[in-house]
Amino acid sequence: YLAARFAFDDDRLEEAWSAFLSMLAQVERGAGTDQVHVLRCLVEVGVRLGRCREARAYAARAAAVGEEFGLDPHTGWFITALAELAGGDLATARRLAERGVQAAEERGDTRYLQRHLLLLGQARLRSGDALAARSALSRIRDIEASHAISDPTVNRWQPDLVAALVALGSIAEAED
């Protein structure tokens, strides 16, 4: 698993894709959380590879497995929102990310809060609402600062925040 995640982070996407497909065959007989986790990884890799149709299919599968096993729905919302943002419906992605932000906040789930905020910021930026995108993406920056997180592989929000700031004319802040 770690080798596949490092391959993903290093943009060795075909290697990561193959590894996660192999893992999926192994976890399909196990716990729902393992299946959903590997399916999420396949969606993440598929999106970066441009395999949007496959990413959406894996996202739907993750949502079904999550429902079958009674897992927290905000995980499935993230996976589906990610796939929709890449190759589906922007409004659906935004709506799922908004629901995910609220659910993650209620549960105190900082990791998924950041993930949903990233997708929400991207959806808002793509729909032309740079101010709302800035708000969502700045929250990630603030969460990372308050938790002393500085690993850019955790969430790649920085380029989207820069784009929102430039769109708003906040060039000095974007440079920072």
Short mmCIF file of C-alpha atoms in Angstrom, two decimals:
data_model
loop_
_atom_site.label_atom_id
_atom_site.label_comp_id
_atom_site.label_asym_id
_atom_site.label_seq_id
_atom_site.Cartn_x
_atom_site.Cartn_y
_atom_site.Cartn_z
CA TYR A 1 0.00 0.00 0.00
CA LEU A 2 2.71 2.48 0.96
CA ALA A 3 4.61 1.79 -2.25
CA ALA A 4 1.44 2.51 -4.24
CA ARG A 5 0.79 5.74 -2.32
CA PHE A 6 4.38 6.87 -2.89
CA ALA A 7 4.00 6.05 -6.59
CA PHE A 8 0.86 8.21 -6.62
CA ASP A 9 2.59 11.08 -4.82
CA ASP A 10 5.57 10.80 -7.20
CA ASP A 11 3.24 10.93 -10.25
CA ARG A 12 4.11 7.37 -11.22
CA LEU A 13 0.43 6.98 -11.88
CA GLU A 14 0.36 3.82 -14.03
CA GLU A 15 2.36 2.02 -11.33
CA ALA A 16 -0.05 3.23 -8.64
CA TRP A 17 -3.07 2.29 -10.77
CA SER A 18 -1.82 -1.28 -11.25
CA ALA A 19 -0.96 -1.66 -7.58
CA PHE A 20 -4.35 -0.45 -6.37
CA LEU A 21 -6.18 -2.65 -8.89
CA SER A 22 -4.25 -5.62 -7.52
CA MET A 23 -5.15 -4.60 -3.96
CA LEU A 24 -8.81 -4.25 -4.86
CA ALA A 25 -8.94 -7.91 -5.85
CA GLN A 26 -7.54 -8.80 -2.42
CA VAL A 27 -9.78 -6.57 -0.28
CA GLU A 28 -13.06 -7.37 -2.01
CA ARG A 29 -13.46 -10.36 0.27
CA GLY A 30 -12.74 -8.33 3.41
CA ALA A 31 -14.05 -5.43 5.41
CA GLY A 32 -15.99 -2.63 3.77
CA THR A 33 -13.59 0.02 5.03
CA ASP A 34 -10.69 -1.63 3.20
CA GLN A 35 -12.68 -1.81 -0.01
CA VAL A 36 -13.75 1.82 0.22
CA HIS A 37 -10.21 2.91 0.99
CA VAL A 38 -8.73 1.16 -2.05
CA LEU A 39 -11.59 2.38 -4.24
CA ARG A 40 -10.87 5.94 -3.05
CA CYS A 41 -7.24 5.47 -4.07
CA LEU A 42 -8.33 4.22 -7.50
CA VAL A 43 -10.56 7.26 -7.91
CA GLU A 44 -7.70 9.60 -6.95
CA VAL A 45 -5.31 7.93 -9.39
CA GLY A 46 -7.96 7.60 -12.10
CA VAL A 47 -8.75 11.30 -11.89
CA ARG A 48 -5.09 12.24 -12.28
CA LEU A 49 -4.74 9.82 -15.20
CA GLY A 50 -7.80 11.27 -16.92
CA ARG A 51 -9.72 8.00 -16.54
CA CYS A 52 -12.82 9.89 -15.46
CA ARG A 53 -15.37 7.28 -16.52
CA GLU A 54 -13.56 4.59 -14.54
CA ALA A 55 -13.11 6.97 -11.59
CA ARG A 56 -16.85 7.66 -11.54
CA ALA A 57 -17.60 3.92 -11.67
CA TYR A 58 -15.23 3.22 -8.77
CA ALA A 59 -16.77 6.12 -6.83
CA ALA A 60 -20.25 4.67 -7.30
CA ARG A 61 -18.94 1.30 -6.17
CA ALA A 62 -17.34 2.87 -3.07
CA ALA A 63 -20.62 4.59 -2.19
CA ALA A 64 -22.52 1.30 -2.52
CA VAL A 65 -19.98 -0.59 -0.39
CA GLY A 66 -20.03 2.18 2.22
CA GLU A 67 -23.82 2.05 2.38
CA GLU A 68 -23.82 -1.75 2.56
CA PHE A 69 -21.41 -1.72 5.51
CA GLY A 70 -22.96 1.32 7.24
CA LEU A 71 -19.84 3.49 6.94
CA ASP A 72 -19.88 7.25 7.52
CA PRO A 73 -21.41 8.76 4.38
CA HIS A 74 -19.01 11.72 4.24
CA THR A 75 -16.25 9.39 3.03
CA GLY A 76 -18.36 8.32 0.07
CA TRP A 77 -19.40 11.91 -0.58
CA PHE A 78 -15.72 12.86 -0.89
CA ILE A 79 -14.98 10.04 -3.30
CA THR A 80 -18.03 10.80 -5.44
CA ALA A 81 -17.41 14.57 -5.37
CA LEU A 82 -13.83 14.01 -6.52
CA ALA A 83 -14.96 11.88 -9.46
CA GLU A 84 -17.78 14.28 -10.35
CA LEU A 85 -15.45 17.26 -10.25
CA ALA A 86 -13.10 15.53 -12.69
CA GLY A 87 -15.57 14.09 -15.16
CA GLY A 88 -19.14 14.63 -14.12
CA ASP A 89 -21.39 17.34 -12.82
CA LEU A 90 -19.90 20.42 -11.13
CA ALA A 91 -23.07 21.18 -9.15
CA THR A 92 -23.18 17.62 -7.80
CA ALA A 93 -19.52 17.84 -6.79
CA ARG A 94 -20.12 21.14 -4.99
CA ARG A 95 -23.24 19.89 -3.21
CA LEU A 96 -21.49 16.71 -2.00
CA ALA A 97 -18.45 18.70 -0.84
CA GLU A 98 -20.70 21.11 1.09
CA ARG A 99 -22.46 18.19 2.78
CA GLY A 100 -19.09 16.61 3.49
CA VAL A 101 -17.72 19.77 5.09
CA GLN A 102 -20.71 19.92 7.42
CA ALA A 103 -20.54 16.21 8.32
CA ALA A 104 -16.77 16.26 8.88
CA GLU A 105 -17.11 19.32 11.11
CA GLU A 106 -19.84 17.63 13.16
CA ARG A 107 -17.69 14.51 13.60
CA GLY A 108 -14.46 16.41 14.27
CA ASP A 109 -12.85 14.65 11.29
CA THR A 110 -10.07 17.08 10.33
CA ARG A 111 -8.69 14.92 7.52
CA TYR A 112 -11.98 14.69 5.66
CA LEU A 113 -12.81 18.30 6.48
CA GLN A 114 -9.67 19.33 4.60
CA ARG A 115 -10.45 16.99 1.72
CA HIS A 116 -13.98 18.31 1.36
CA LEU A 117 -12.83 21.91 1.64
CA LEU A 118 -10.37 21.30 -1.18
CA LEU A 119 -13.08 19.95 -3.46
CA LEU A 120 -15.46 22.71 -2.42
CA GLY A 121 -12.83 25.33 -3.20
CA GLN A 122 -12.13 23.76 -6.59
CA ALA A 123 -15.83 23.56 -7.44
CA ARG A 124 -16.40 27.17 -6.45
CA LEU A 125 -13.35 28.32 -8.40
CA ARG A 126 -14.50 26.47 -11.52
CA SER A 127 -17.96 27.98 -11.23
CA GLY A 128 -16.46 31.48 -11.13
CA ASP A 129 -16.86 32.23 -7.42
CA ALA A 130 -13.26 33.07 -6.53
CA LEU A 131 -14.23 34.71 -3.22
CA ALA A 132 -15.99 31.59 -1.95
CA ALA A 133 -13.12 29.44 -3.27
CA ARG A 134 -10.67 31.60 -1.34
CA SER A 135 -12.69 31.12 1.83
CA ALA A 136 -12.75 27.31 1.55
CA LEU A 137 -9.10 26.98 0.55
CA SER A 138 -7.90 29.43 3.21
CA ARG A 139 -9.57 27.25 5.82
CA ILE A 140 -7.33 24.36 4.78
CA ARG A 141 -4.26 26.57 5.14
CA ASP A 142 -5.46 27.61 8.61
CA ILE A 143 -6.15 24.02 9.67
CA GLU A 144 -2.70 22.96 8.52
CA ALA A 145 -1.08 25.86 10.35
CA SER A 146 -2.95 25.09 13.58
CA HIS A 147 -2.00 21.39 13.38
CA ALA A 148 1.59 22.01 12.16
CA ILE A 149 0.96 20.08 8.93
CA SER A 150 3.33 21.03 6.14
CA ASP A 151 3.30 18.04 3.78
CA PRO A 152 2.07 19.20 0.36
CA THR A 153 1.21 15.61 -0.60
CA VAL A 154 -1.57 15.54 2.00
CA ASN A 155 -3.70 18.10 0.18
CA ARG A 156 -2.60 20.07 -2.86
CA TRP A 157 -4.65 23.20 -2.19
CA GLN A 158 -1.94 25.80 -2.77
CA PRO A 159 -2.27 26.20 -6.58
CA ASP A 160 -6.05 26.59 -6.30
CA LEU A 161 -5.73 29.22 -3.58
CA VAL A 162 -3.21 31.10 -5.72
CA ALA A 163 -5.63 30.98 -8.67
CA ALA A 164 -8.47 32.30 -6.51
CA LEU A 165 -6.29 35.11 -5.12
CA VAL A 166 -5.14 36.13 -8.60
CA ALA A 167 -8.74 36.14 -9.81
CA LEU A 168 -9.57 38.45 -6.90
CA GLY A 169 -6.63 40.73 -7.68
CA SER A 170 -4.80 39.84 -4.45
CA ILE A 171 -1.45 39.46 -6.18
CA ALA A 172 0.77 40.12 -3.14
CA GLU A 173 -1.09 37.49 -1.11
CA ALA A 174 -0.88 35.07 -4.05
CA GLU A 175 2.89 35.61 -4.23
CA ASP A 176 3.19 34.72 -0.54
#
